[in-house]
Tab-separated table of C-alpha atoms in Angstrom:
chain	number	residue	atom	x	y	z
M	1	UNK	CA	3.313	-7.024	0.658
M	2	UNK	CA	4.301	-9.149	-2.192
M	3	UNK	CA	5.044	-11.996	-0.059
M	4	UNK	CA	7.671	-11.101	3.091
M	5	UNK	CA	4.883	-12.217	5.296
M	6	UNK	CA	5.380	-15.732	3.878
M	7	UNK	CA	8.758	-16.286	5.730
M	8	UNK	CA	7.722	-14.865	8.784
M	9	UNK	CA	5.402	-16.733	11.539
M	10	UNK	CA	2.832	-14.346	11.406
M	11	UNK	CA	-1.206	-14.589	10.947
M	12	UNK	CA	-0.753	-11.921	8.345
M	13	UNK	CA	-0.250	-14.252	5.604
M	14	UNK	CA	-2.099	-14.557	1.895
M	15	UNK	CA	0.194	-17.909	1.061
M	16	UNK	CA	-2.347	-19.924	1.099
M	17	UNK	CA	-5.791	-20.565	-2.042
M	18	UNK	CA	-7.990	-19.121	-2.813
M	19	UNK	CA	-5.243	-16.332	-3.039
M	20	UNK	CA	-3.632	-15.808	-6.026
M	21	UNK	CA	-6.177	-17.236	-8.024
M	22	UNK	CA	-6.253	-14.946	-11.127
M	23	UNK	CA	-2.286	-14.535	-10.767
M	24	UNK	CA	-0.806	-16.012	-13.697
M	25	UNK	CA	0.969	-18.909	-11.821
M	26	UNK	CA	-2.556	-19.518	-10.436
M	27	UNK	CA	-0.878	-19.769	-7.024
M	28	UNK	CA	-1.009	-17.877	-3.780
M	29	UNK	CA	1.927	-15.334	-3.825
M	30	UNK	CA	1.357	-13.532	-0.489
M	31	UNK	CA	-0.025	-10.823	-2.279
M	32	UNK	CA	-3.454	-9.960	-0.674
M	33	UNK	CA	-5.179	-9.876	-3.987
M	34	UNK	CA	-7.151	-12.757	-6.554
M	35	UNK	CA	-3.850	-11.296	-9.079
M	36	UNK	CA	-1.474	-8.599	-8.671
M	37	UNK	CA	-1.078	-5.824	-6.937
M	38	UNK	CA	-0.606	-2.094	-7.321
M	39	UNK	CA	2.961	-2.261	-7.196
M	40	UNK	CA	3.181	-4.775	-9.473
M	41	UNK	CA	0.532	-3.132	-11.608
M	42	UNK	CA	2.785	-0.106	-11.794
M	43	UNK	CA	5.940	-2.141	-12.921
M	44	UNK	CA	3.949	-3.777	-15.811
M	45	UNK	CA	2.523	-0.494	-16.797
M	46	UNK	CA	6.753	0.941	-16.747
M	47	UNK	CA	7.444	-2.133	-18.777
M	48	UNK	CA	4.758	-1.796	-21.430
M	49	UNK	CA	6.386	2.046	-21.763
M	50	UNK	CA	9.918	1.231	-21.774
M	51	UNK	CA	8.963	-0.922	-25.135
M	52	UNK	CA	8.082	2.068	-26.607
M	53	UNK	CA	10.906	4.295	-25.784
M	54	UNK	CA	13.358	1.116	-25.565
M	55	UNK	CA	14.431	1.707	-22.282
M	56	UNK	CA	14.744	-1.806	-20.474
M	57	UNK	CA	13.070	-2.513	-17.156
M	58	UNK	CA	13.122	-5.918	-17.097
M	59	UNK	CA	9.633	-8.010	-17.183
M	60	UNK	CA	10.145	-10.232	-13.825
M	61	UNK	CA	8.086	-8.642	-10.907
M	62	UNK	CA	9.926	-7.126	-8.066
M	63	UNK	CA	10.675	-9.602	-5.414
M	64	UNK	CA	9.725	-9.785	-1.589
M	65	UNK	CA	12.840	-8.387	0.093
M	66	UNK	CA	13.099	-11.519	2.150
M	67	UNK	CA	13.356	-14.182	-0.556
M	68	UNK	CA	15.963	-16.446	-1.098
M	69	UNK	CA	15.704	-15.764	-5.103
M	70	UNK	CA	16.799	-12.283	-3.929
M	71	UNK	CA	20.201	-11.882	-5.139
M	72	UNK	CA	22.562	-11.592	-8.065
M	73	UNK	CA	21.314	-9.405	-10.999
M	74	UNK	CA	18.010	-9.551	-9.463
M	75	UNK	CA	18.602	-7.002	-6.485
M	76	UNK	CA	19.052	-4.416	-9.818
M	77	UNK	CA	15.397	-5.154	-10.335
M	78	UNK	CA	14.155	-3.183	-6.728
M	79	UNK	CA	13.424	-4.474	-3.907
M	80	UNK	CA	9.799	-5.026	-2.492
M	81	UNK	CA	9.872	-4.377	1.721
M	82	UNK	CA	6.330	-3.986	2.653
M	83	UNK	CA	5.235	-6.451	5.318
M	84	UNK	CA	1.509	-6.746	6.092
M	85	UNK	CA	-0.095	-5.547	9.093
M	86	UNK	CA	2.309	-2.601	9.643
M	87	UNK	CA	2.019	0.567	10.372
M	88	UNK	CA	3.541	4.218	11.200
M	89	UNK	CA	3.402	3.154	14.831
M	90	UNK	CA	5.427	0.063	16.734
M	91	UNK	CA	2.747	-1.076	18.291
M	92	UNK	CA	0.626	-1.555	15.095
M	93	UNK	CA	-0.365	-4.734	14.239
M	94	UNK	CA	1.233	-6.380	17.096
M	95	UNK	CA	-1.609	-8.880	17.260
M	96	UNK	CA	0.021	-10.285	13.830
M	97	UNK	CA	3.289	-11.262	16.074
M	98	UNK	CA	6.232	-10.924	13.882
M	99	UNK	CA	5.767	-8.646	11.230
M	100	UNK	CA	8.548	-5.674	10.129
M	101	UNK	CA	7.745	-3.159	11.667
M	102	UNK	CA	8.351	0.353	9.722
M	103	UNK	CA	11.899	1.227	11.081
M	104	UNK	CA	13.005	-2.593	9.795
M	105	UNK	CA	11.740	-2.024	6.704
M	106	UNK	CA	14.151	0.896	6.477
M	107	UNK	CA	16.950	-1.147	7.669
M	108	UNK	CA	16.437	-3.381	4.800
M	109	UNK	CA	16.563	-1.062	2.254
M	110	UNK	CA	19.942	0.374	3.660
M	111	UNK	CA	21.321	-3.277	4.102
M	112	UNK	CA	19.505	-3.727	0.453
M	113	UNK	CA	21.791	-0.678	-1.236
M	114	UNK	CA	25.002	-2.306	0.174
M	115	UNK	CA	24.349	-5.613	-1.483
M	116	UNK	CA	23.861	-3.535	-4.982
M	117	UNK	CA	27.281	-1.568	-3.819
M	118	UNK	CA	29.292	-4.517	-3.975
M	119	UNK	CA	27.666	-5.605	-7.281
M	120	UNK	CA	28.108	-2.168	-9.282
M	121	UNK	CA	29.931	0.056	-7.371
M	122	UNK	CA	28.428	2.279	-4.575
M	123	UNK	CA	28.712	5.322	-7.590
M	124	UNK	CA	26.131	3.323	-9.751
M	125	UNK	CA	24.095	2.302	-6.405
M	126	UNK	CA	23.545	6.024	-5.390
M	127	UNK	CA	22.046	6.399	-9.211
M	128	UNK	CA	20.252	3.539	-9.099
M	129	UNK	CA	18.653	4.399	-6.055
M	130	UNK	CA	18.045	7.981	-6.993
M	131	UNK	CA	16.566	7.122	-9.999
M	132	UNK	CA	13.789	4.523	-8.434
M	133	UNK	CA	10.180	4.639	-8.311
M	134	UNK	CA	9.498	3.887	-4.563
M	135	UNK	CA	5.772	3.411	-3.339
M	136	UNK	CA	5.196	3.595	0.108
M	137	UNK	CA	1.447	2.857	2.145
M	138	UNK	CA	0.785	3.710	5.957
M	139	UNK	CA	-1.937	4.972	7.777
M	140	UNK	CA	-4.566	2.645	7.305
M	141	UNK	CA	-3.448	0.014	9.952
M	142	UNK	CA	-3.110	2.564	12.412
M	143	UNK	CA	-6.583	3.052	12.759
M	144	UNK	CA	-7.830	-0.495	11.480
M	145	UNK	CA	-5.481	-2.373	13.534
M	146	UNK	CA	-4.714	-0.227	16.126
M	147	UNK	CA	-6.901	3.023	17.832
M	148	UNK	CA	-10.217	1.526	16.496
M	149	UNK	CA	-9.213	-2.154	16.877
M	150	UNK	CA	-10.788	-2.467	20.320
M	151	UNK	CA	-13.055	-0.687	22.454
M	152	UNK	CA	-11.407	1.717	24.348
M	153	UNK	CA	-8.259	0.514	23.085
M	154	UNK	CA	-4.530	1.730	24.470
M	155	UNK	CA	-4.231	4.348	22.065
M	156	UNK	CA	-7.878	5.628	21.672
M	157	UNK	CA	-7.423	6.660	25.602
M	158	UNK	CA	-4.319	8.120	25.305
M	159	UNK	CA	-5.187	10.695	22.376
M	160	UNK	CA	-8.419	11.663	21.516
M	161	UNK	CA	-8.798	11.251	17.254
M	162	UNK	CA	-8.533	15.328	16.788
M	163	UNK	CA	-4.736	14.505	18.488
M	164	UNK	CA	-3.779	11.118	17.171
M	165	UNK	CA	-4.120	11.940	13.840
M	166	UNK	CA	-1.425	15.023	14.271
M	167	UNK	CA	0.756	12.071	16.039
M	168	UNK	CA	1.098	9.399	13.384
M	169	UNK	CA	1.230	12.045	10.896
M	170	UNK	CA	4.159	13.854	12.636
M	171	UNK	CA	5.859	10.056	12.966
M	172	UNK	CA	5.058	9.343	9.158
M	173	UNK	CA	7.464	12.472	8.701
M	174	UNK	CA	10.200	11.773	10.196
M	175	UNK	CA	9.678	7.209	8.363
M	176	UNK	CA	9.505	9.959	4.915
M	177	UNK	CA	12.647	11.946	6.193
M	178	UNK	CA	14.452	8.626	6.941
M	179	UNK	CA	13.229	7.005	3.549
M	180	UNK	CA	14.727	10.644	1.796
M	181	UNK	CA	18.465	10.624	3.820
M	182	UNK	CA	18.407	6.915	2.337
M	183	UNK	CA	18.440	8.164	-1.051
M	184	UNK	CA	14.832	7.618	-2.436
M	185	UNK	CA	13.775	10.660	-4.265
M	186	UNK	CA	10.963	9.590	-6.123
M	187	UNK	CA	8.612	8.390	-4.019
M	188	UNK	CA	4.472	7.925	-4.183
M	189	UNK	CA	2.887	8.584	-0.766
M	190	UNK	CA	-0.591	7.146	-0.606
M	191	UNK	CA	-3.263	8.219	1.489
M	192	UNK	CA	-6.299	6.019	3.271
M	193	UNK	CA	-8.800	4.499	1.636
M	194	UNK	CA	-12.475	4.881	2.461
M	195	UNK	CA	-11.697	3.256	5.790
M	196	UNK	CA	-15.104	2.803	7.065
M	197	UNK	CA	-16.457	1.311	3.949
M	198	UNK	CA	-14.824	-1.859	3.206
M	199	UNK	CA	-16.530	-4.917	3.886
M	200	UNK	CA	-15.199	-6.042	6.963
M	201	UNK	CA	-16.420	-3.042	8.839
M	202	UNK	CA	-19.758	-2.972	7.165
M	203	UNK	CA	-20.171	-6.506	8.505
M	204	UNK	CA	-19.519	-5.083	11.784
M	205	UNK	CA	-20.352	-1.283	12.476
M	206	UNK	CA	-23.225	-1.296	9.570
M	207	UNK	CA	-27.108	-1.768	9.658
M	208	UNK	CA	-28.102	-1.100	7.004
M	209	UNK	CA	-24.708	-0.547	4.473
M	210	UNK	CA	-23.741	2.673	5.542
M	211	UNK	CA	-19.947	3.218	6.024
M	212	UNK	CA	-18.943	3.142	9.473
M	213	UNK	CA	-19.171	7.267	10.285
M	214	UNK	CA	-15.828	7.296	13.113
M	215	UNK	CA	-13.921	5.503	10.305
M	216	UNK	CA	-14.758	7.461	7.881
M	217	UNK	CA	-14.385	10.520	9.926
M	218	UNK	CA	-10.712	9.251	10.786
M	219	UNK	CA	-9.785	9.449	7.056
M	220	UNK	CA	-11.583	12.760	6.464
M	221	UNK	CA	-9.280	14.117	8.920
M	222	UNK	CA	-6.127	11.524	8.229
M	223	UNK	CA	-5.512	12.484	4.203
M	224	UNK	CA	-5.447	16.305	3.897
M	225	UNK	CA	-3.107	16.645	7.201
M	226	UNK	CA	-0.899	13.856	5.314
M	227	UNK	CA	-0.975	16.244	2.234
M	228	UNK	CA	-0.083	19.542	3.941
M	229	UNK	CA	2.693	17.050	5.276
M	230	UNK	CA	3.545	16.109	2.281
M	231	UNK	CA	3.388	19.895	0.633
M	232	UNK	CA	5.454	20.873	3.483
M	233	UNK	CA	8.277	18.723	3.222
M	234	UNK	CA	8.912	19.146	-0.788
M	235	UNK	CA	9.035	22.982	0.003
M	236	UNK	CA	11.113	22.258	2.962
M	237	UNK	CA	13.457	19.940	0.547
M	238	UNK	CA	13.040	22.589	-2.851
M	239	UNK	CA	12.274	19.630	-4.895
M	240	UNK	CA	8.884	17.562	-5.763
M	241	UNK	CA	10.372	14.378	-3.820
M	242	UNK	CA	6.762	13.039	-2.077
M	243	UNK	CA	3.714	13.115	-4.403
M	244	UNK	CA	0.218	12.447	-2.503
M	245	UNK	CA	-1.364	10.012	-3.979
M	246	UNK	CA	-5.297	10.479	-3.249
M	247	UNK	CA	-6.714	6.794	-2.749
M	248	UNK	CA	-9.445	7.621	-0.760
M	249	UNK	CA	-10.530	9.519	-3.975
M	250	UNK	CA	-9.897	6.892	-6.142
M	251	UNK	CA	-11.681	4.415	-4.504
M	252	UNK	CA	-14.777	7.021	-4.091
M	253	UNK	CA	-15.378	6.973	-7.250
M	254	UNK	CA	-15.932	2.906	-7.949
M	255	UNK	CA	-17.900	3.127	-4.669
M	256	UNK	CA	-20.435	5.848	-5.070
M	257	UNK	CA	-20.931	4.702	-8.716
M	258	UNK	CA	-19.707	1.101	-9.085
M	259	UNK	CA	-21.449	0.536	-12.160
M	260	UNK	CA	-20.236	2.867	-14.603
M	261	UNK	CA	-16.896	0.736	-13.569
M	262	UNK	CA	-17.991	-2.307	-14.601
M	263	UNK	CA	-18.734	-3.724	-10.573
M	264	UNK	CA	-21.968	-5.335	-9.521
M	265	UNK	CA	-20.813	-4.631	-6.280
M	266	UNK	CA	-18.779	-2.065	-4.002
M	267	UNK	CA	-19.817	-3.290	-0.549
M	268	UNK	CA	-19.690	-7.547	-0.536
M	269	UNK	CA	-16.187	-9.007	-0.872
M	270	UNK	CA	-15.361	-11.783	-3.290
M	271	UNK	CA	-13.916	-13.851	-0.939
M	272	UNK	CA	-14.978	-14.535	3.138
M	273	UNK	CA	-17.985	-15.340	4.885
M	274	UNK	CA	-20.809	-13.557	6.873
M	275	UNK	CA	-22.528	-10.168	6.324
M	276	UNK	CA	-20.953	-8.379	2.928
M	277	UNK	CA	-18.257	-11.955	3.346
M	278	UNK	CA	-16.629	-9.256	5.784
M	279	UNK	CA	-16.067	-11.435	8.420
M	280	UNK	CA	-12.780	-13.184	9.209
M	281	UNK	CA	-10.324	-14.348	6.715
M	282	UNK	CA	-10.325	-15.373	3.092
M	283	UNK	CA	-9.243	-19.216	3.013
M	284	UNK	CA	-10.471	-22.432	1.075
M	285	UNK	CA	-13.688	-22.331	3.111
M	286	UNK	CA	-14.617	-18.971	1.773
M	287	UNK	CA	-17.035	-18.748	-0.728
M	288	UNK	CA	-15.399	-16.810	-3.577
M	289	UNK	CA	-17.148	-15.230	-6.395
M	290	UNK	CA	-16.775	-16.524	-10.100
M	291	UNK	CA	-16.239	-13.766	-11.600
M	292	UNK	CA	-13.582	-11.169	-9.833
M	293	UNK	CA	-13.634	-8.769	-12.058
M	294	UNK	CA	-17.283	-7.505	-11.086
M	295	UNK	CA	-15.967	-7.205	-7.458
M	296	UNK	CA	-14.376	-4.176	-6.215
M	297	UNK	CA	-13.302	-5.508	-3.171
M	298	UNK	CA	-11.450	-8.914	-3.372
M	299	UNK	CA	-11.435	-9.886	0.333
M	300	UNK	CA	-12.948	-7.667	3.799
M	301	UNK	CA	-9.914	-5.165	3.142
M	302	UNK	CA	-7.953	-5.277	0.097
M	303	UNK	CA	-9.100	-4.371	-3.816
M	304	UNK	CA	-9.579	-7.120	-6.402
M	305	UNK	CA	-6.576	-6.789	-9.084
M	306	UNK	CA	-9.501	-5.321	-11.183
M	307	UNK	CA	-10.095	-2.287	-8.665
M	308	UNK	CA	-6.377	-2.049	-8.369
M	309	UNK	CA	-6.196	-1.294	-11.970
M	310	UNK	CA	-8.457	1.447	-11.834
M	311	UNK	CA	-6.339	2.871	-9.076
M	312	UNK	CA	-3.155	2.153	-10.976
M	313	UNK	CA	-4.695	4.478	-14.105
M	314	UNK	CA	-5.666	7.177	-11.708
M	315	UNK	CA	-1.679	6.841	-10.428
M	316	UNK	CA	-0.300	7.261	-14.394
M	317	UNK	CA	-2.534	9.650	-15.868
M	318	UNK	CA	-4.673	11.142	-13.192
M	319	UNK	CA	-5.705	15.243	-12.757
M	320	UNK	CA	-4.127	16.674	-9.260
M	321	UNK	CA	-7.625	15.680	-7.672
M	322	UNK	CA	-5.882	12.444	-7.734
M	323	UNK	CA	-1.708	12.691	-7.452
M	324	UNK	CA	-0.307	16.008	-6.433
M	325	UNK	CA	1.417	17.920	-7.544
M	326	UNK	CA	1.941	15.598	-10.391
M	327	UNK	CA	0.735	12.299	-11.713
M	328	UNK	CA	3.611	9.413	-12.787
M	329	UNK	CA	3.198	10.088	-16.704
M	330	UNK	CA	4.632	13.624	-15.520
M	331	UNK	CA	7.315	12.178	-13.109
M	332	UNK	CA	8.820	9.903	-16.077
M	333	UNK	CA	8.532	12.487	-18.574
M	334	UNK	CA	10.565	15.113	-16.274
């Protein structure tokens, strides 16, 4: 989310310091990060290309699908839909209130293509949109914020985790399918992160700093069903629309070895308070850490810009332990 959230009344908001603090308008955003974000991380890393090879991108970031600067030559630029808290399911993230949901994301991008129709022509729209780099990122709230949110929660009794996972993954197929009949046929699928090991979790299922085991277990089991999903659906289609990108991977490695990455730390956020500053949310009472870029994690769940860098790398130029079946370098280049 690069700021939807902001318009909404939702408590899944980052609109407020010390948010935004390394971004270069030094001002909360709605982007849960001290900076950028990956998406935005991707664009600059398209932009610094296109000035070798000339093609123009355009240098402004894309903008949150929901505001008001939204319009004119700017919808040409992309759109950015992603609205914290979501998930694959309705129900996720319904303690946030008024968040859009999956489904009205996808609504947006239709209603978003019919604005660019009557700008260039719904001949140039179809390209447009064919041509795009879409990033999409689901799972993680579904489990977070949803079967592990409570004890005994709705969904936990319902499925048992060997079932659930099958479930949102056979939803996420048909939010992919939807996202494909709308035209989008480059798109970057990521998986879960280490679920169980990011701060807020360790400050409350750890003893010690171990990863929370179930958590981690869920995204054992979550990421190679999403893959054979994934693998599935390109043969299904004849064409390499979905690539898997392998987060869980990616952040692995800055966790198990954080110092060969430059981080003092892989387990205690930047920003928040209590155990690892896991607990509850980063705001001006926080205590935030001087330097960000020693921090892998910037608050109890999200990467510091500096982590999502790494990530981004892994995205351009990584082997297919990392994207598969191809990495973006290979994407543009085809």
């Amino acid at each position: 989310d690069s700021g939807n959230n902001n318009y909404l009344a939702t408590t899944a908001r980052a609109d407020a310091p010390p948010y935004g603090i390394d971004h270069p308008s030094h001002r909360a955003t709605g982007r849960f990060s001290n900076g950028f974000n990956i998406p935005d991380l991707i664009r600059y890393l398209l932009i610094d290309l296109s000035s070798t090879t000339g093609q123009r991108i355009g240098s402004e970031p894309t903008l949150p699908y929901l505001s008001p600067e939204l319009n004119g030559d700017k919808l040409l630029r992309g759109a950015n839909f992603a609205s914290a808290g979501v998930g694959i399911l309705n129900d996720t993230g319904v303690q946030f209130v008024n968040i859009i949901k999956a489904p009205a994301q996808l609504d947006y991008f239709k209603q978003y293509q019919q604005r660019v129709s009557a700008l260039i022509g719904p001949e140039y729209t179809k390209q447009l949109v064919n041509n795009a780099l879409v990033l999409i990122t689901l799972g993680g709230n579904d489990f977070v914020n949803n079967y592990y949110l409570v004890p005994l929660s709705a969904r936990s009794r319902q499925y048992k985790l060997q079932d659930y996972v099958p479930f949102i993954i056979s939803e996420y197929r048909k939010i992919l399918m939807r996202l494909y009949d709308l035209g989008a046929r480059k798109v970057l699928v990521t998986g879960t992160g280490p679920l169980g090991c990011v701060p807020a979790e360790l400050a409350t299922r750890s003893r010690n700093g171990e990863c929370a085991a179930e958590l981690q277990y869920a995204a054992s089991l979550y990421n190679p069903q999403l893959d054979d999903m994934l693998t599935s659906l390109n043969q299904e289609l004849g064409s390499h629309v979905f690539v898997g990108v392998n987060t869980r991977k990616m952040h692995n490695d800055f966790m198990t070895n954080p110092g060969d990455y430059g981080f003092v730390t892989a387990k205690i956020a930047c920003c928040g308070q209590g155990p690892y500053n896991g607990i509850g949310l980063c705001t001006a009472m926080s205590s935030v850490c001087p330097n960000r870029d020693v921090y892998a994690f910037w608050d109890a769940f999200h990467p510091s810009e500096k982590a999502s860098r790494l990530i981004v790398d892994q995205i351009m130029s990584g082997t297919t332990e990392y994207m598969k079946p191809m990495n973006l370098s290979t994407i543009l280049a085809i």
